Coordinates of C-alpha atoms in Angstrom, one line a residue:
Chain F
M11 CA -16.5 180.7 63.5
V12 CA -13.2 179.5 61.6
T13 CA -11.9 182.7 59.2
A14 CA -10.7 182.1 56.1
M15 CA -7.2 183.0 54.8
D16 CA -4.8 182.7 51.5
T17 CA -2.9 179.8 51.9
Q18 CA 1.0 180.4 51.0
T19 CA 2.5 178.5 48.1
P20 CA 5.2 175.9 49.0
S21 CA 8.4 176.7 47.8
S22 CA 9.8 173.4 49.1
T23 CA 9.0 170.2 50.5
T24 CA 11.8 169.3 52.4
P25 CA 12.5 171.1 55.9
R26 CA 15.4 171.6 57.8
G27 CA 17.6 169.3 58.4
G28 CA 17.6 167.1 55.2
V29 CA 14.4 165.4 56.1
A30 CA 12.6 164.2 53.3
V31 CA 8.6 164.6 53.5
P32 CA 6.3 162.2 51.6
A33 CA 4.3 163.1 48.8
L34 CA 1.7 165.7 49.6
T35 CA -1.8 165.8 48.3
P36 CA -3.2 168.4 46.5
R37 CA -5.1 169.4 49.2
S38 CA -2.3 169.3 51.9
V39 CA -0.8 172.1 54.0
A40 CA 2.8 171.9 52.8
P41 CA 5.9 173.1 54.9
T42 CA 8.2 175.8 53.0
D43 CA 11.7 175.7 54.1
G44 CA 12.8 177.2 57.2
A45 CA 15.4 178.3 59.6
A46 CA 16.3 179.0 63.3
G47 CA 13.9 181.7 64.1
D48 CA 11.1 181.5 61.2
V49 CA 7.7 181.5 62.3
V50 CA 6.6 177.8 61.8
I51 CA 2.7 178.4 64.0
R52 CA 1.5 181.8 64.2
A53 CA -1.8 182.3 66.0
E54 CA -3.9 185.2 65.6
Q55 CA -6.6 186.7 68.4
L56 CA -7.4 182.8 68.4
T57 CA -10.4 181.8 70.9
I58 CA -11.3 178.1 71.3
R59 CA -14.7 177.0 73.4
Y60 CA -16.2 174.0 74.1
G61 CA -20.1 174.9 74.2
T62 CA -20.2 178.3 75.2
F63 CA -17.1 178.2 78.0
P64 CA -14.2 179.7 75.9
A65 CA -11.1 177.6 77.1
V66 CA -8.7 179.8 75.0
R67 CA -9.4 183.5 74.6
D68 CA -8.3 185.8 71.7
V69 CA -4.6 184.5 71.9
S70 CA -1.7 185.8 69.6
L71 CA 1.5 183.3 69.2
E72 CA 4.2 182.3 67.1
I73 CA 6.1 179.1 67.2
P74 CA 9.5 179.8 66.0
A75 CA 11.2 177.5 63.5
A76 CA 14.1 174.5 64.9
Q77 CA 13.3 175.8 68.5
V78 CA 11.4 174.5 71.7
T79 CA 8.2 176.5 72.8
A80 CA 7.2 175.5 76.1
I81 CA 3.4 176.5 77.2
I82 CA 3.0 176.5 80.9
G83 CA 0.0 177.3 83.2
P84 CA -1.9 176.1 85.7
S85 CA -4.6 173.2 85.1
G86 CA -7.5 174.5 83.0
C87 CA -5.6 177.5 81.8
G88 CA -5.8 176.1 77.9
K89 CA -2.8 175.2 77.4
S90 CA -3.2 171.6 75.9
T91 CA -6.4 172.8 74.1
L92 CA -4.2 175.9 72.4
L93 CA -1.7 172.5 71.6
R94 CA -4.6 170.2 70.4
A95 CA -5.8 172.9 67.9
I96 CA -2.7 173.1 66.5
N97 CA -3.3 169.9 64.3
R98 CA -6.8 170.1 64.9
M99 CA -7.3 167.5 67.5
N100 CA -9.9 169.2 68.5
D101 CA -12.1 168.5 65.5
F102 CA -12.7 165.2 68.0
V103 CA -14.1 167.3 70.9
P104 CA -17.8 168.0 70.4
K105 CA -19.2 171.6 70.8
A106 CA -15.4 173.0 69.7
S107 CA -15.4 175.5 68.0
V108 CA -12.6 177.8 67.1
Q109 CA -12.7 181.6 66.2
G110 CA -9.7 183.7 64.8
R111 CA -6.9 182.2 62.6
L112 CA -4.0 179.9 63.4
F113 CA -1.8 179.5 60.2
Y114 CA 1.4 176.8 60.0
R115 CA 3.5 177.7 57.5
G116 CA 1.2 180.4 56.4
A117 CA -1.6 178.2 55.6
N118 CA -4.8 178.7 57.4
V119 CA -5.2 175.4 59.4
Y120 CA -8.8 176.2 59.8
G121 CA -9.5 176.8 55.9
P122 CA -11.3 175.1 53.8
E123 CA -8.1 174.1 52.1
C124 CA -6.3 172.2 54.8
D125 CA -6.7 168.4 54.9
P126 CA -6.7 167.6 58.7
V127 CA -5.2 164.5 58.0
D128 CA -2.5 165.8 56.1
L129 CA -1.9 168.5 58.4
R130 CA -1.5 166.0 61.5
R131 CA 1.0 164.1 59.1
R132 CA 3.2 167.2 59.5
I133 CA 2.3 168.3 62.5
G134 CA 3.1 164.9 65.0
M135 CA 1.6 164.8 68.4
V136 CA 3.0 162.9 71.4
F137 CA 0.6 162.4 74.1
Q138 CA 0.6 162.1 78.3
K139 CA 0.4 158.5 78.9
P140 CA 2.4 156.6 76.3
N141 CA 0.2 155.0 73.6
P142 CA 1.7 152.6 72.0
F143 CA -0.6 150.0 69.5
P144 CA -1.0 146.6 70.7
K145 CA 1.5 145.2 68.2
S146 CA 5.1 144.5 67.8
V147 CA 8.0 147.7 68.7
Y148 CA 8.9 147.3 64.7
H149 CA 5.4 147.7 63.6
N150 CA 4.5 150.7 65.7
V151 CA 7.3 152.4 64.0
A152 CA 6.1 150.7 60.6
W153 CA 2.6 151.1 60.8
G154 CA 1.8 154.8 60.1
A155 CA 4.6 154.9 56.7
R156 CA 2.8 152.0 55.7
I157 CA -0.4 153.3 55.3
N158 CA 0.1 156.6 54.0
G159 CA 1.7 154.2 51.3
Y160 CA 5.5 154.9 52.0
R161 CA 7.6 153.4 49.5
G162 CA 11.1 153.5 50.6
D163 CA 12.9 150.8 52.9
I164 CA 10.7 150.4 55.9
E165 CA 13.5 148.5 58.0
E166 CA 15.4 151.2 57.4
L167 CA 13.0 153.9 58.2
V168 CA 12.3 152.0 61.4
E169 CA 16.1 152.1 62.4
Q170 CA 16.2 155.8 61.2
S171 CA 13.3 156.5 63.5
L172 CA 14.4 154.2 66.7
R173 CA 17.9 155.6 66.6
R174 CA 16.3 159.3 66.4
A175 CA 14.5 158.9 69.4
A176 CA 17.1 157.2 71.1
L177 CA 15.8 153.6 71.3
W178 CA 17.3 151.9 68.5
D179 CA 20.0 150.3 71.0
E180 CA 17.4 149.6 73.6
V181 CA 15.0 147.4 71.3
K182 CA 17.1 146.4 68.5
D183 CA 17.0 143.0 69.6
K184 CA 13.3 143.0 70.6
L185 CA 11.7 144.4 67.5
H186 CA 9.3 141.6 67.1
E187 CA 8.5 141.7 70.5
S188 CA 5.2 143.7 72.2
A189 CA 5.7 147.2 72.7
Y190 CA 3.7 146.5 76.0
A191 CA 6.8 144.6 77.0
L192 CA 9.0 148.3 77.3
S193 CA 9.1 150.2 80.3
G194 CA 7.0 153.5 80.5
G195 CA 9.8 155.6 79.1
Q196 CA 10.9 153.4 76.3
Q197 CA 6.9 153.3 75.3
Q198 CA 7.1 157.2 75.3
R199 CA 10.0 157.2 73.2
L200 CA 8.3 154.4 70.9
C201 CA 5.5 156.8 70.7
I202 CA 8.2 159.9 69.8
A203 CA 9.7 157.1 67.2
R204 CA 6.0 156.4 65.9
A205 CA 6.0 160.3 65.2
I206 CA 9.1 160.5 63.9
A207 CA 8.6 157.8 61.1
L208 CA 5.9 159.9 59.5
H209 CA 8.8 162.9 58.8
P210 CA 6.4 165.8 60.7
D211 CA 7.7 169.5 60.1
V212 CA 6.5 170.0 64.0
L213 CA 6.1 167.7 67.0
L214 CA 3.7 168.9 69.8
M215 CA 3.9 166.8 72.9
D216 CA 1.4 167.5 75.9
E217 CA 3.2 166.7 79.0
P218 CA 5.1 163.9 77.4
C219 CA 7.1 163.0 80.9
S220 CA 3.8 163.1 83.2
A221 CA 3.7 159.6 83.6
L222 CA 7.4 158.8 84.0
D223 CA 9.9 158.4 86.5
P224 CA 12.9 160.9 86.8
I225 CA 15.5 158.8 84.8
A226 CA 13.0 158.4 82.2
T227 CA 12.3 161.9 82.4
A228 CA 15.8 163.1 81.8
R229 CA 16.0 160.7 79.1
I230 CA 13.1 162.1 76.8
E231 CA 14.2 165.7 77.6
D232 CA 17.4 165.2 76.3
L233 CA 15.8 163.6 73.3
I234 CA 13.8 166.8 72.8
D235 CA 16.8 168.7 73.1
Q236 CA 18.2 166.6 70.0
L237 CA 14.8 167.0 68.1
K238 CA 14.9 170.7 68.2
S239 CA 17.7 170.7 65.3
Q240 CA 15.2 168.9 63.0
Y241 CA 12.0 169.7 64.2
T242 CA 10.1 172.3 65.8
V243 CA 8.8 171.4 69.1
A244 CA 5.5 172.6 71.1
L245 CA 5.6 171.2 74.7
V246 CA 2.7 171.2 77.0
T247 CA 3.9 171.1 80.6
H248 CA 3.0 171.5 84.4
N249 CA 6.8 171.2 85.2
M250 CA 8.4 174.2 85.4
Q251 CA 12.0 173.1 85.9
Q252 CA 11.6 171.2 82.4
A253 CA 10.2 173.7 80.7
A254 CA 13.1 176.0 82.0
R255 CA 15.4 173.2 81.4
V256 CA 14.6 172.3 77.8
S257 CA 12.7 174.9 76.2
D258 CA 14.2 178.4 74.0
R259 CA 10.5 180.2 74.6
T260 CA 7.7 180.2 76.9
A261 CA 4.3 181.0 77.0
F262 CA 2.7 181.5 80.3
M263 CA -1.1 181.0 79.9
Y264 CA -3.8 181.8 82.9
M265 CA -8.1 181.5 82.8
G266 CA -7.5 181.0 78.7
E267 CA -5.1 184.0 78.0
L268 CA -1.7 184.3 76.7
V269 CA -0.1 186.4 79.6
E270 CA 3.6 186.5 78.7
V271 CA 6.0 185.4 76.2
G272 CA 9.3 185.3 75.9
P273 CA 12.9 183.9 76.0
T274 CA 13.1 181.1 78.7
S275 CA 15.9 182.5 80.1
L276 CA 14.2 185.7 81.1
I277 CA 10.5 184.1 82.0
F278 CA 12.2 182.1 84.3
T279 CA 14.4 185.2 85.9
T280 CA 12.7 188.3 85.3
P281 CA 9.1 187.7 83.6
R282 CA 7.5 191.4 83.3
N283 CA 4.1 190.5 84.3
K284 CA 3.2 189.8 87.8
R285 CA 0.6 187.2 87.1
T286 CA 4.0 185.4 85.6
Q287 CA 5.7 185.9 88.5
D288 CA 3.4 184.8 90.8
Y289 CA 3.0 181.7 89.1
I290 CA 6.7 180.6 87.9
T291 CA 7.4 181.5 92.1
G292 CA 4.7 179.2 93.0
R293 CA 2.5 181.8 94.7
F294 CA -0.9 180.8 93.2
G295 CA -1.5 177.8 90.6
Chain K
M18 CA 5.8 173.9 100.8
T19 CA 5.6 177.1 98.7
A20 CA 4.4 178.9 102.4
H21 CA 7.2 177.4 104.0
F22 CA 9.7 178.5 101.2
V23 CA 8.6 182.1 101.1
D24 CA 9.3 181.9 105.2
L25 CA 12.6 180.3 104.5
L26 CA 13.4 182.8 102.1
D27 CA 12.3 185.9 104.2
E28 CA 14.8 184.2 107.3
L29 CA 17.3 184.2 104.8
R30 CA 16.7 188.0 103.9
R31 CA 16.6 188.8 107.5
R32 CA 19.7 187.4 108.4
S33 CA 21.5 188.5 105.9
L34 CA 20.3 192.1 106.7
R35 CA 21.2 191.5 110.4
M36 CA 24.7 190.2 109.0
A37 CA 25.0 193.8 107.3
S38 CA 23.9 195.7 110.1
L39 CA 26.9 194.0 111.9
V40 CA 29.3 195.1 109.3
E41 CA 28.1 198.3 109.6
D42 CA 28.6 198.7 113.4
I43 CA 32.5 197.2 112.7
L44 CA 33.1 199.7 110.0
H45 CA 31.7 202.6 112.4
E46 CA 34.0 201.6 115.1
A47 CA 37.2 200.6 112.7
C48 CA 36.4 204.4 111.5
D49 CA 36.2 205.6 115.1
S50 CA 39.4 203.7 116.0
V51 CA 41.7 205.4 113.9
F52 CA 40.9 208.9 115.5
S53 CA 40.8 206.8 119.2
S54 CA 43.8 206.3 121.5
D55 CA 41.8 203.4 122.6
D56 CA 43.1 200.4 121.9
G57 CA 40.0 198.2 122.9
L58 CA 38.2 199.8 120.1
A59 CA 40.4 198.4 117.4
R60 CA 40.6 194.8 119.2
R61 CA 37.0 194.5 119.2
V62 CA 36.5 195.3 115.5
V63 CA 38.7 192.2 114.8
A64 CA 37.0 190.0 117.2
R65 CA 33.4 190.9 115.7
D66 CA 34.7 189.5 112.6
N67 CA 34.8 186.4 113.7
D68 CA 30.7 186.7 113.9
V69 CA 30.8 188.2 110.5
D70 CA 32.7 185.0 108.9
R71 CA 30.4 182.9 110.7
E72 CA 27.4 184.7 109.5
E73 CA 28.8 184.8 106.2
V74 CA 29.3 180.6 106.0
A75 CA 25.4 180.2 107.1
V76 CA 24.4 182.6 104.9
E77 CA 26.2 180.8 102.1
T78 CA 25.1 177.4 103.3
E79 CA 21.6 178.5 103.5
V80 CA 21.5 179.9 99.8
I81 CA 22.9 176.6 98.6
R82 CA 20.9 174.4 100.6
L83 CA 17.4 176.4 99.3
L84 CA 18.7 176.6 95.9
A85 CA 19.2 173.1 95.6
L86 CA 15.9 172.4 97.0
Y87 CA 13.8 174.1 95.9
Q88 CA 15.4 175.5 92.4
P89 CA 13.7 179.0 92.7
V90 CA 13.0 181.1 89.8
G91 CA 12.4 184.6 88.6
S92 CA 12.4 187.0 91.9
D93 CA 13.3 184.4 94.2
L94 CA 16.2 182.9 92.0
R95 CA 17.3 186.8 91.6
L96 CA 17.4 187.2 95.8
L97 CA 19.0 184.0 96.5
C98 CA 21.7 185.3 93.9
T99 CA 21.9 188.3 95.4
A100 CA 21.8 186.8 98.8
L101 CA 24.8 185.1 98.0
K102 CA 26.8 188.1 96.2
V103 CA 26.4 190.8 98.8
N104 CA 27.1 188.6 101.6
N105 CA 30.8 188.2 99.7
D106 CA 30.6 191.8 99.6
L107 CA 30.0 191.6 103.3
E108 CA 32.2 189.9 104.7
R109 CA 35.0 191.5 102.2
I110 CA 33.9 194.8 104.1
A111 CA 34.1 193.5 107.7
D112 CA 38.1 192.5 106.4
C113 CA 38.5 195.9 105.1
A114 CA 37.3 197.3 108.7
V115 CA 39.8 195.1 110.4
N116 CA 42.7 196.2 108.3
I117 CA 41.5 199.6 109.2
A118 CA 41.6 198.7 113.1
E119 CA 44.6 196.9 113.0
R120 CA 46.6 200.2 111.1
A121 CA 45.0 202.3 113.5
R122 CA 46.6 200.5 116.6
H123 CA 49.7 201.6 115.4
L124 CA 48.7 204.8 113.9
Q125 CA 49.7 208.1 115.1
I126 CA 47.4 210.1 113.1
E127 CA 47.8 213.2 114.7
S128 CA 51.7 213.9 113.1
L129 CA 49.5 214.1 109.6
P130 CA 47.3 216.6 110.1
Q131 CA 46.4 217.2 106.3
Q132 CA 45.7 213.4 105.6
A133 CA 44.1 213.2 109.0
E134 CA 41.2 215.0 107.8
L135 CA 41.0 213.9 104.7
V136 CA 40.4 210.1 106.1
R137 CA 37.5 211.9 108.2
Q138 CA 36.1 213.3 105.4
M139 CA 36.0 209.9 104.0
G140 CA 34.9 207.6 106.6
P141 CA 31.5 209.4 107.2
I142 CA 30.7 209.5 103.2
V143 CA 31.7 205.1 103.1
R144 CA 29.4 204.9 106.2
R145 CA 27.0 206.4 104.6
M146 CA 27.0 205.1 101.4
L147 CA 27.3 201.1 103.1
R148 CA 24.0 202.7 104.8
A149 CA 22.3 203.2 101.6
A150 CA 23.3 200.3 100.1
V151 CA 21.6 198.1 102.8
Q152 CA 18.9 199.9 103.1
S153 CA 18.3 200.0 99.6
Y154 CA 18.4 196.0 99.8
G155 CA 15.9 195.9 102.6
T156 CA 13.9 197.7 100.6
Q157 CA 14.4 196.3 97.1
D158 CA 14.8 199.9 96.1
V159 CA 16.3 200.7 93.0
A160 CA 16.6 204.9 93.6
G161 CA 18.1 204.5 97.4
A162 CA 20.5 201.8 95.4
N163 CA 21.4 204.5 92.5
K164 CA 22.2 207.3 95.5
V165 CA 25.2 204.9 96.6
F166 CA 26.9 205.3 92.8
A167 CA 27.7 209.4 93.2
D168 CA 29.4 208.9 96.6
E169 CA 32.0 206.8 95.4
E170 CA 33.2 209.4 93.1
I171 CA 33.7 211.7 96.3
V172 CA 35.2 208.9 98.1
D173 CA 37.7 208.3 95.3
A174 CA 38.6 211.8 94.5
L175 CA 39.3 212.2 98.7
Y176 CA 41.5 209.2 98.1
G177 CA 43.4 210.3 95.3
Q178 CA 43.7 213.6 97.3
L179 CA 45.4 212.2 100.2
V180 CA 47.8 210.2 97.7
R181 CA 48.6 213.1 96.2
S182 CA 49.0 214.9 99.4
V183 CA 51.5 212.2 100.7
V184 CA 53.8 212.5 97.8
A185 CA 53.9 215.6 97.8
E186 CA 55.1 215.9 101.3
A187 CA 57.1 213.0 100.9
S188 CA 60.3 214.7 101.9
R189 CA 58.7 216.1 105.0
L190 CA 57.0 212.5 105.8
M191 CA 60.4 210.7 106.0
Q192 CA 60.2 211.2 110.0
E193 CA 56.7 209.8 109.5
M194 CA 57.1 206.6 107.1
A195 CA 55.5 204.4 109.2
S196 CA 52.2 206.7 109.6
S197 CA 52.1 207.4 106.1
L198 CA 52.1 204.3 105.1
D199 CA 49.6 203.4 107.7
V200 CA 47.0 206.7 106.9
L201 CA 47.7 205.0 103.2
S202 CA 46.4 202.4 104.0
V203 CA 43.5 203.1 105.7
A204 CA 42.3 205.7 103.0
K205 CA 42.9 202.6 100.8
N206 CA 40.6 200.1 102.6
L207 CA 38.4 202.8 102.9
E208 CA 38.1 203.4 98.7
R209 CA 37.7 199.1 98.6
I210 CA 34.7 199.2 101.1
A211 CA 33.4 201.9 99.0
D212 CA 34.0 199.8 95.8
H213 CA 32.2 196.7 97.7
T214 CA 29.1 199.4 98.5
T215 CA 28.8 200.0 95.1
N216 CA 28.9 196.6 94.2
I217 CA 25.8 195.8 96.9
A218 CA 23.9 198.6 95.2
E219 CA 24.5 197.2 92.0
D220 CA 23.0 193.8 93.5
V221 CA 20.2 195.5 94.6
I222 CA 19.2 196.8 90.9
F223 CA 19.3 193.0 89.7
L224 CA 17.6 192.0 92.0
C225 CA 14.7 194.7 91.6
T226 CA 14.8 194.8 87.9
G227 CA 17.1 191.5 86.5
E228 CA 19.0 194.2 84.9
I229 CA 22.8 193.8 85.3
V230 CA 24.6 197.4 85.7
R231 CA 28.1 195.9 86.4
H232 CA 30.7 197.7 83.9
R233 CA 28.7 200.4 82.3
P234 CA 30.0 204.0 82.3
R235 CA 27.8 205.8 84.7

C-alpha cells in the first residue's frame, strides 16, 4: 500500500546547470532548483514486495543532487528493485507492491498526483545491456523528444545530447546508420544520450557497464563523472572498484536492507558496519 | 581468490612482524653495545642491518604487488598502507641502531658517568616502546598503541636532561669532547627511535579505527 503525502509546489522548472526542462503537465512531478547536496530522492521506510516476498525492507535513503550515489550489494539484495522503484519501473512487474514513502524533490512518487510517464521523463534510466531502438543513431536520440512534442531544434538537441554523452565525435559522420552498427560501449553511450535528450533531472543506471569491456567501461565512467555536474546520478553496480571510482556516496544493501550509507571515501576505507566491511573486502557475497 | 588474498595478507603481516622482531633484536644489541667492550656486538648490529634492508624491500614489493593485483578496500587497504608505513619506520629504527652501534665502538662511556646513567635509563624505555608498538601492531590493539605515547615524553625529557648536562659540564668535558659528541649522538638516535616508534603506534590506531591521529596534541 502506498502512503499518500502532500506534494510540494515547484518553484522553478529549470534544474541546476541551466538545462531547459520541457513543459510539464498539470499532474506532473516538477523539480525545483537544486544545489549540490540538496536531497532529490528520499525513501522513507520503503518496503517493496514481489507477491509476499519483501525484496526491499524498510529502507530509508536520501539521494543528494549533483552527486553520484552508488548502490552496492550481493545479488538479490534488492538494489535494482530499489533503483527501479525510483521512477516506478516496478509498476510493470506483476505482483510488485510498495509500502512506505518515496519522494522526488518533495513530491510523493507513489501518490495519486504523480504521473508516472512524466516522472520517467524527469528520471531517466540506463539499463545493464545497451538497448538502442532498431533505428538510426539520429532517430534513437530524437525519438523521445519528438513523441513528447519537443518544439525546439531537434538537430541541435541530437548533437547536444550526443556531445554530452561523449559520443558525437565518433558518430557525427554516421548519424543515419543503424544504431546496431555501433560497438557495445557506443550503444550504451547512445542510450545515455537518448536519456539526456529528454533533459532529465535524475539518471538511474542499473549496472551500465556490466556488458562492456574495460575500455568502454572507462569511457562510461568518465562520462558519469562529467554528467554529475548536470544530473543527479544513482548507480547500481556489482563492481565495487567502479563504485569507489565514480561515486560520491555509497549505499550498501544486504538481503533487502540498507546496511550502511555514507561518503564513498569512508565506506571503502573505514566502514562502520561489519557486514559492509565483510562485503567490500570480499569476505562474503 | 578471496581466500587466497586473505592468505597473502596474513603472510605479509607475519613477514612484517618478523622484520619488527629482527629490529627489536638489533636495538637490544645496539643498546648493549654502548656499555660493552665487545666490539663484535657493534659489528653484528651493522651486519644484521643488511637483513633488515633486504626485508624492507621485500615487504614493500609485496605491498605494491597486492595493491596492484587486488585493489583492496576497507580494513585490507588499511592493513597494506599500515604495513608500508611501519616497514619504513622499522628500517629507520634499524638505521638508528646502527648509528648507535657505530658510536659505541669509539665511545668511552665510563668517562661520562652522569650521561651514561641517563643513556642507561633511556635504552630500556625506548625498547619497551618498540615492544609495545610492535605488539599492538600484531594484535591490532588501540589501547596498547596508546601506551606508547606516554613513554615518548619520558625519553624526550631524559634526552633534554642529557643535552643540558653536557652543556653544563662543557668546560670539564673539553678533555672528553669526542666521547661527549658520541654520547650525544647515541642519545639523539635513541630519541629518534622513540619518534619512529610513536609513528608505528599512530599507524596502529589508523589500522584499527581508520582515524589519522598524527599532528594532534596528546
